[in-house]
Short mmCIF file of N, CA and C in Angstrom, two decimals:
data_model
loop_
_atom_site.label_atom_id
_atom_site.label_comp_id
_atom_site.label_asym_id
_atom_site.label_seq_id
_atom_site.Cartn_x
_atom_site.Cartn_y
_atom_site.Cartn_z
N UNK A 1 2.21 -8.31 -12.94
CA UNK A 1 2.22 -7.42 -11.80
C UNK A 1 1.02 -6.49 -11.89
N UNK A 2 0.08 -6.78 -11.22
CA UNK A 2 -1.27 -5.92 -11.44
C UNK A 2 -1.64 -5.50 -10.19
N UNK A 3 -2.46 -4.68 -9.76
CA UNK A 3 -2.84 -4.24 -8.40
C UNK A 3 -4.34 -3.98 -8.53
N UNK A 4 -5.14 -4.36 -7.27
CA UNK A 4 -6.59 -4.32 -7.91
C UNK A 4 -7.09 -3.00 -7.42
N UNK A 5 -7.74 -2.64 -8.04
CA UNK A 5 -8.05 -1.34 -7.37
C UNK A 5 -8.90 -1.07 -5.57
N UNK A 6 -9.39 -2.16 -5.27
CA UNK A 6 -9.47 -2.08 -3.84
C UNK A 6 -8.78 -2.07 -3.01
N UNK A 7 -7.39 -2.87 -3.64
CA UNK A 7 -6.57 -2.85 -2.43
C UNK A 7 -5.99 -0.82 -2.57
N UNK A 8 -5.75 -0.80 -3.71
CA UNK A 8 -5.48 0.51 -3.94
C UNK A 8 -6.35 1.60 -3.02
N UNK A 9 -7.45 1.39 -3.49
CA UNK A 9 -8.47 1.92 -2.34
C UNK A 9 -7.99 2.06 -0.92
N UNK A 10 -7.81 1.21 -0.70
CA UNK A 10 -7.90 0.57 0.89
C UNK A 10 -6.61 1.22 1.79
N UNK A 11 -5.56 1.18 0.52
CA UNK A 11 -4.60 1.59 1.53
C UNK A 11 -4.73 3.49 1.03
N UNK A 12 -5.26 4.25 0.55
CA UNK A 12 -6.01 5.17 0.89
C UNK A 12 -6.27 5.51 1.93
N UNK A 13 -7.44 4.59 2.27
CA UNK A 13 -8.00 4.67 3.71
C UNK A 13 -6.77 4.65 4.95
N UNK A 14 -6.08 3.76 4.42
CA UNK A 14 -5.14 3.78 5.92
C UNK A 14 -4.04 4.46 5.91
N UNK A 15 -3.91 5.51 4.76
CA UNK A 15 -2.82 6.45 4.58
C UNK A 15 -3.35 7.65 4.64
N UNK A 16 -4.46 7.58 4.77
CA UNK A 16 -5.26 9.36 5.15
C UNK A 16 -4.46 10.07 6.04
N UNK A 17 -4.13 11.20 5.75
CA UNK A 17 -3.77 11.74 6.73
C UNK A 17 -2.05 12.16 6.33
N UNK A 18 -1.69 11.96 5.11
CA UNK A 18 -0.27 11.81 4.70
C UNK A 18 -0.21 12.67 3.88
N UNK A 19 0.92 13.86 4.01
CA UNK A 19 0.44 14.93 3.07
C UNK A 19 0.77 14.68 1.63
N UNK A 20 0.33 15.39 0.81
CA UNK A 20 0.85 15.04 -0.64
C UNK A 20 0.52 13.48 -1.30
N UNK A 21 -0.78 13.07 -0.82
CA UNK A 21 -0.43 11.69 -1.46
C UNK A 21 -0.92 11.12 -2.63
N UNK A 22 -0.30 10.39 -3.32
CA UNK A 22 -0.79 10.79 -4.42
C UNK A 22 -0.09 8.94 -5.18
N UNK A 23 -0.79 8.39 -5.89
CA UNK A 23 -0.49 7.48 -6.45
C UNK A 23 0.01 7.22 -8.15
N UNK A 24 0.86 6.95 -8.56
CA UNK A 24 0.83 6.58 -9.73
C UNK A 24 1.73 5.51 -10.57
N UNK A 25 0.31 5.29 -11.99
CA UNK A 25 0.99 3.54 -12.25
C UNK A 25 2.72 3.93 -13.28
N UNK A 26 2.87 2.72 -12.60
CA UNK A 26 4.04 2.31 -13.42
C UNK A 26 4.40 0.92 -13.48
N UNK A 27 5.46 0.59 -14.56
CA UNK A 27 5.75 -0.70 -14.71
C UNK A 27 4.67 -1.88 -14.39
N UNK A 28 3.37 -1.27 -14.79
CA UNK A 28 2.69 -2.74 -14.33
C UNK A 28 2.18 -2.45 -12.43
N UNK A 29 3.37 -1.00 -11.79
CA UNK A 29 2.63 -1.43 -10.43
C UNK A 29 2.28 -0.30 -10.38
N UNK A 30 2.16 0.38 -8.74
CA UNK A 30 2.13 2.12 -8.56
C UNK A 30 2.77 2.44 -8.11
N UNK A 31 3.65 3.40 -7.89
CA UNK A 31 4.48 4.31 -7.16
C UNK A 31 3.33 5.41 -6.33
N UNK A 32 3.87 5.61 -5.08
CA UNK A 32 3.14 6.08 -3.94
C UNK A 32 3.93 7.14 -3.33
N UNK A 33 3.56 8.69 -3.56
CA UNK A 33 4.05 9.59 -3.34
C UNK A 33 3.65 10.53 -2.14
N UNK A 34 4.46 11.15 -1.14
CA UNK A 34 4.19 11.99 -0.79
C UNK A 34 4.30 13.40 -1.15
N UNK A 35 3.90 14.14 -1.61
CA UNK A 35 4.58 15.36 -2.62
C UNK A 35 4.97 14.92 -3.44
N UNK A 36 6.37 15.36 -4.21
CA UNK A 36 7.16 14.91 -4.98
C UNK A 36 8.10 13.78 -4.81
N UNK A 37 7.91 13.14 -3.33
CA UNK A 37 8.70 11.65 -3.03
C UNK A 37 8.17 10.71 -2.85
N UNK A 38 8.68 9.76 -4.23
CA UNK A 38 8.43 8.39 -4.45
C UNK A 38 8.61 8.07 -3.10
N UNK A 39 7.86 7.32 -2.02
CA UNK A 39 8.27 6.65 -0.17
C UNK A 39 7.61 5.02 -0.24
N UNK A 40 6.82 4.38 -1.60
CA UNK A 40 6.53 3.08 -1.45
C UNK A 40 5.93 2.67 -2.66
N UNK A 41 5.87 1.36 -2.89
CA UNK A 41 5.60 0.97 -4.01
C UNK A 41 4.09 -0.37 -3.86
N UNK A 42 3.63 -0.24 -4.98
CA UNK A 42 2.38 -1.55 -5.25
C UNK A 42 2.62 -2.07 -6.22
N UNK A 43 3.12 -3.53 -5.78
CA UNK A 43 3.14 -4.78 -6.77
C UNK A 43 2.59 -5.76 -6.32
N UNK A 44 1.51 -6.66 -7.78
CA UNK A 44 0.47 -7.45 -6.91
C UNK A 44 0.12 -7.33 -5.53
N UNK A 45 -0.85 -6.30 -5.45
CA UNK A 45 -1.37 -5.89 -4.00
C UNK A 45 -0.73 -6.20 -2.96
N UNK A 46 0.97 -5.95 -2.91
CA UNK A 46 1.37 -6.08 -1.97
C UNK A 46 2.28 -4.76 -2.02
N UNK A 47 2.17 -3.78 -0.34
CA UNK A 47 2.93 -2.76 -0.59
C UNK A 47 4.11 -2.75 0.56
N UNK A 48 5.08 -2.01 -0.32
CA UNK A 48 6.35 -1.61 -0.14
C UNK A 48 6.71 -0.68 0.26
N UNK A 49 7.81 -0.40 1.66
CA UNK A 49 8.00 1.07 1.75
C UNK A 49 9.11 1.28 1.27
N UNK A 50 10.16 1.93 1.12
CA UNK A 50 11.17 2.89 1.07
C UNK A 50 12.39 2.35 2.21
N UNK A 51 13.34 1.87 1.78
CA UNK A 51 14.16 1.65 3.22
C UNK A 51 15.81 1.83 3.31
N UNK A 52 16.39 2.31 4.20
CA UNK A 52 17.80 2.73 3.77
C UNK A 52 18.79 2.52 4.96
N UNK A 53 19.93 2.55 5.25
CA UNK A 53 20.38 2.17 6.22
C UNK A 53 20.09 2.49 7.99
N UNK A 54 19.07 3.41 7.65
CA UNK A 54 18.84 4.05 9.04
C UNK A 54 17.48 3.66 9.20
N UNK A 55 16.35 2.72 8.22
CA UNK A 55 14.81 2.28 8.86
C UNK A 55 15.28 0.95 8.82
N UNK A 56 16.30 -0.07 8.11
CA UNK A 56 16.34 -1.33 7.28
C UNK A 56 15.72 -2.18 8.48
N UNK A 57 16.73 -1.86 9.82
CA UNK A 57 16.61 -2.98 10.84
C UNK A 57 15.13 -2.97 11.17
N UNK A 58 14.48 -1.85 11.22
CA UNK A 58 13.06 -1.75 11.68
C UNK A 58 12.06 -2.62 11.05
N UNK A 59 12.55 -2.82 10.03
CA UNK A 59 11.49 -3.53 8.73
C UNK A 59 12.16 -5.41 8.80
N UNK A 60 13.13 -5.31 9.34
CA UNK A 60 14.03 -6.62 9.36
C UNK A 60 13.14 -7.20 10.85
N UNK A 61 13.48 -6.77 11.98
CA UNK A 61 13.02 -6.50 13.23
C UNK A 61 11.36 -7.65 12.78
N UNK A 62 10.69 -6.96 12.10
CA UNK A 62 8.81 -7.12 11.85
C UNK A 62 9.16 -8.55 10.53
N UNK A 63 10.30 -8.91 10.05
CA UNK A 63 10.16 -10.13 9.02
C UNK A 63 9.70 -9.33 7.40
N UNK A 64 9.74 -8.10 7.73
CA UNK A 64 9.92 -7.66 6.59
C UNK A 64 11.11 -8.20 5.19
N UNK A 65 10.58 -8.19 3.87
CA UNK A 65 12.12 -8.59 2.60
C UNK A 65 12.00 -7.29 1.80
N UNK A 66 12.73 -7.73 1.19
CA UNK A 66 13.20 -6.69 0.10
C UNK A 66 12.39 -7.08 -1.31
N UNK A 67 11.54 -5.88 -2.19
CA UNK A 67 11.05 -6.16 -3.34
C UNK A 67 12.15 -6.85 -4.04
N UNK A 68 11.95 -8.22 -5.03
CA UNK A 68 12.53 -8.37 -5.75
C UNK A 68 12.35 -8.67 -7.32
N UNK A 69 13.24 -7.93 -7.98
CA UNK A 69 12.88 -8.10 -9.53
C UNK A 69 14.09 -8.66 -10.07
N UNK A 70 13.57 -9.55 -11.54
CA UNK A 70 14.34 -10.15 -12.22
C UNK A 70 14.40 -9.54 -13.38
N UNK A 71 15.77 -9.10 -13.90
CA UNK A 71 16.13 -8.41 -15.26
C UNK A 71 17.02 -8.87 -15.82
N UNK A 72 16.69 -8.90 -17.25
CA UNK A 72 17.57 -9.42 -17.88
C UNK A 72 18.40 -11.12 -17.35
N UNK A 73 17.25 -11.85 -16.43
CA UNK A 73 17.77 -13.27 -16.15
C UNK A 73 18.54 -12.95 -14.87
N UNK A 74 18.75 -11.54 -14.32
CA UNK A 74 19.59 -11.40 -12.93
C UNK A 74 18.27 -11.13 -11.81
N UNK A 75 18.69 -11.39 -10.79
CA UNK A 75 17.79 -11.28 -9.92
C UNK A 75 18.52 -9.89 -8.64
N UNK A 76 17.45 -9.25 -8.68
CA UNK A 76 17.90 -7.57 -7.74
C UNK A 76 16.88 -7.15 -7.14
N UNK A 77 17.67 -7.04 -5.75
CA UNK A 77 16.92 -6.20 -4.36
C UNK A 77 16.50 -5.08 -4.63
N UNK A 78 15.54 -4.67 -4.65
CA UNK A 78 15.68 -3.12 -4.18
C UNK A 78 14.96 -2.27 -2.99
N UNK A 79 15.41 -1.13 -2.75
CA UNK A 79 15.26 -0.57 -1.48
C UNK A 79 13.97 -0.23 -0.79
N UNK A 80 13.27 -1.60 -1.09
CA UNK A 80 11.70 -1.08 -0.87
C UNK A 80 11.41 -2.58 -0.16
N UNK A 81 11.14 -2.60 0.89
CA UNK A 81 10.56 -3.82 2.23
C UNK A 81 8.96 -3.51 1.95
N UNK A 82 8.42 -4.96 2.11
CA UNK A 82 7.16 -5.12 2.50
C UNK A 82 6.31 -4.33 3.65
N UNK A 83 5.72 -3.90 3.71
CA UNK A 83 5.48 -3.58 4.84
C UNK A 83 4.75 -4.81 6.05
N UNK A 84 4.95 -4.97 7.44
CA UNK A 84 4.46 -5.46 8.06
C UNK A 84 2.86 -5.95 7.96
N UNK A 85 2.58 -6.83 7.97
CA UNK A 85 1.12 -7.00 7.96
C UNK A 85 -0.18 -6.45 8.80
N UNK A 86 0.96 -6.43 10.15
CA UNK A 86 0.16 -5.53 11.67
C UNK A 86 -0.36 -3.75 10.84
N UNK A 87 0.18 -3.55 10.02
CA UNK A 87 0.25 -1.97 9.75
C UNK A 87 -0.77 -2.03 8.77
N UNK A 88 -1.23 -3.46 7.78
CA UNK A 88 -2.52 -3.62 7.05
C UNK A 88 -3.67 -3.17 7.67
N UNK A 89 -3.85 -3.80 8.99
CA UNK A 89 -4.63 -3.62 9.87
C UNK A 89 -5.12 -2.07 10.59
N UNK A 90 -4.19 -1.27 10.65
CA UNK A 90 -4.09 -0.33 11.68
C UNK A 90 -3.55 1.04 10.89
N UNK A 91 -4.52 1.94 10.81
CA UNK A 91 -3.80 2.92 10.09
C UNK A 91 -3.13 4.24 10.88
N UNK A 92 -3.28 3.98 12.28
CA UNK A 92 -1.96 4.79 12.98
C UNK A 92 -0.78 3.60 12.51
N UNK A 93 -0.56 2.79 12.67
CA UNK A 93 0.88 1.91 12.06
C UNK A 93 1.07 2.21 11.19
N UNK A 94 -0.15 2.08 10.02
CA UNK A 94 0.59 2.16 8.74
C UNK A 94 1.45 3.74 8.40
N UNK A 95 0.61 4.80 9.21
CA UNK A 95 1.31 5.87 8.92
C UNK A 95 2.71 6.45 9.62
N UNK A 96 2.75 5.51 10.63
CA UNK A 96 4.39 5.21 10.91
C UNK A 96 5.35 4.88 10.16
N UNK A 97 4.81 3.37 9.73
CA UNK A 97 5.99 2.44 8.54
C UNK A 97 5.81 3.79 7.29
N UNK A 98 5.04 4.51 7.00
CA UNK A 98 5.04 5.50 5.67
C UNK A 98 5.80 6.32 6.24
N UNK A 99 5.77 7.26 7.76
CA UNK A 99 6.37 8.07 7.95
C UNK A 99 8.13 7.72 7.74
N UNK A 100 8.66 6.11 7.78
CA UNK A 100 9.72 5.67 8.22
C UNK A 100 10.43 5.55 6.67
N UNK A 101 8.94 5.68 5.47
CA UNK A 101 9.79 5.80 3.95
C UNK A 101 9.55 6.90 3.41
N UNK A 102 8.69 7.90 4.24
CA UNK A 102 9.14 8.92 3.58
C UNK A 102 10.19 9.79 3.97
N UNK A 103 10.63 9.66 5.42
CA UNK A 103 12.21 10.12 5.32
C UNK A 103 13.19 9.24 4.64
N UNK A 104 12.88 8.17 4.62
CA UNK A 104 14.15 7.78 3.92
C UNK A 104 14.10 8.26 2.42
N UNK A 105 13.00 8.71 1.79
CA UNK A 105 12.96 8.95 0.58
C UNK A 105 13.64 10.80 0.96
N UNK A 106 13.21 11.00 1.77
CA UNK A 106 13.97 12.86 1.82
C UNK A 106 15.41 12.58 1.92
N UNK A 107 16.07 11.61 3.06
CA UNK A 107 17.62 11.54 2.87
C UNK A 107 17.95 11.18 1.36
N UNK A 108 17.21 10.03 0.37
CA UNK A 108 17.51 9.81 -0.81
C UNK A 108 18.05 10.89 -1.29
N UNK A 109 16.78 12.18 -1.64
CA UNK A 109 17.06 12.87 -2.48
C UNK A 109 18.29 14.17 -1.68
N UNK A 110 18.27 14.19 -0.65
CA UNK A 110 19.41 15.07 -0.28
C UNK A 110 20.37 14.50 -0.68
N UNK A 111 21.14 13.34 -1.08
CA UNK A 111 22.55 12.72 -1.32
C UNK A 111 22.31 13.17 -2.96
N UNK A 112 21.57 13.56 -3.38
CA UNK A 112 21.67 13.16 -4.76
C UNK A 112 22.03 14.71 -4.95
N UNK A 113 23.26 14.42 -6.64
CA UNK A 113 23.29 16.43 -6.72
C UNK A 113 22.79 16.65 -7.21
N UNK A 114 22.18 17.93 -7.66
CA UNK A 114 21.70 18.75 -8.62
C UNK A 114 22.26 18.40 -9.71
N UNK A 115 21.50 18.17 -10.42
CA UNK A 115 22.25 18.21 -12.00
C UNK A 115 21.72 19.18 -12.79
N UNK A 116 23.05 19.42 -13.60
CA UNK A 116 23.86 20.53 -14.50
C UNK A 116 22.27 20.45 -15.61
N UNK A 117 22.05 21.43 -16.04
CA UNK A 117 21.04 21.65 -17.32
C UNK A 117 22.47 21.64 -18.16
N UNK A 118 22.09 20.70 -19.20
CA UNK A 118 22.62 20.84 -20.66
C UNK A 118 22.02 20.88 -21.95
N UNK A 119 22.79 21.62 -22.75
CA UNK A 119 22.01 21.58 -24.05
C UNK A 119 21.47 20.31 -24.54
N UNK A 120 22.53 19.34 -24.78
CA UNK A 120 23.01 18.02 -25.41
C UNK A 120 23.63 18.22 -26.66
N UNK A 121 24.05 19.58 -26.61
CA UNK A 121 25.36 19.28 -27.73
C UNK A 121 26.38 19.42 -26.81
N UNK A 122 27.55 18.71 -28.23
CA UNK A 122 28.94 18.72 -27.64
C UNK A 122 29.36 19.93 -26.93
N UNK A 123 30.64 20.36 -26.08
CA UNK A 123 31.27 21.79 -26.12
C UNK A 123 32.09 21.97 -26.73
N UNK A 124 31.69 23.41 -27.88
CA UNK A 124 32.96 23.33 -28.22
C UNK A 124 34.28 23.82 -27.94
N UNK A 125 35.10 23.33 -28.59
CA UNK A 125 36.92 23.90 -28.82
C UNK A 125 37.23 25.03 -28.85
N UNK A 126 37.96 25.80 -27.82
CA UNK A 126 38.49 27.35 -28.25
C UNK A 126 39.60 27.19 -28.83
#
């Protein structure tokens, strides 16, 4: 899973204009941030947005799939669609299909709770 740096480049160019953006590698791909929200992913120069029950059909609609990875010999979806190819082309599109994962990445993190700071010791017994 490698990404070349032009394409990296490139979709730069057609994401100008997106606040907070900001790229970084992982697992072999990049994670693609707006601020602090992960909204799309790069694996082998192909990118991914962000998708959840309220963009899915939109990305279904264009023949969009679902990233898929194999772990541990299982094979799993996850919530990140290709993006359309028309939106390669066109960077008012592309900053639509981004605008369409980076809310879904803001509903993400609203469902999620706050979590508790802990020491990581036990509690103890009164």
């Amino acid at each position: 899973m490698g990404n070349s740096k032009d394409f990296l480049d490139y979709l730069d160019e057609l994401m100008a204009g997106i606040p907070g953006l900001r790229k970084r590698a992982m697992f072999g791909g990049h994670g693609i941030y707006s601020d602090d929200r992960m909204f799309a992913l790069v694996a082998d120069d192909t990118l991914y947005i962000k998708v959840d029950d309220n963009n899915r059909a939109a990305f279904e609609a264009e023949g969009s799939g679902p990233f898929v990875v194999e772990m541990k010999g299982k094979r799993g979806e996850m919530s990140y669609f290709n993006v359309p190819e028309a939106a390669l082309e066109d960077p008012e599109a592309m900053r639509s299909w981004c605008r369409l994962g980076i809310d879904a990445a803001l509903r993400a993190a609203a469902k999620k709770k706050p979590r508790e700071k802990t020491s990581g010791k036990p509690e103890k017994k009164r």
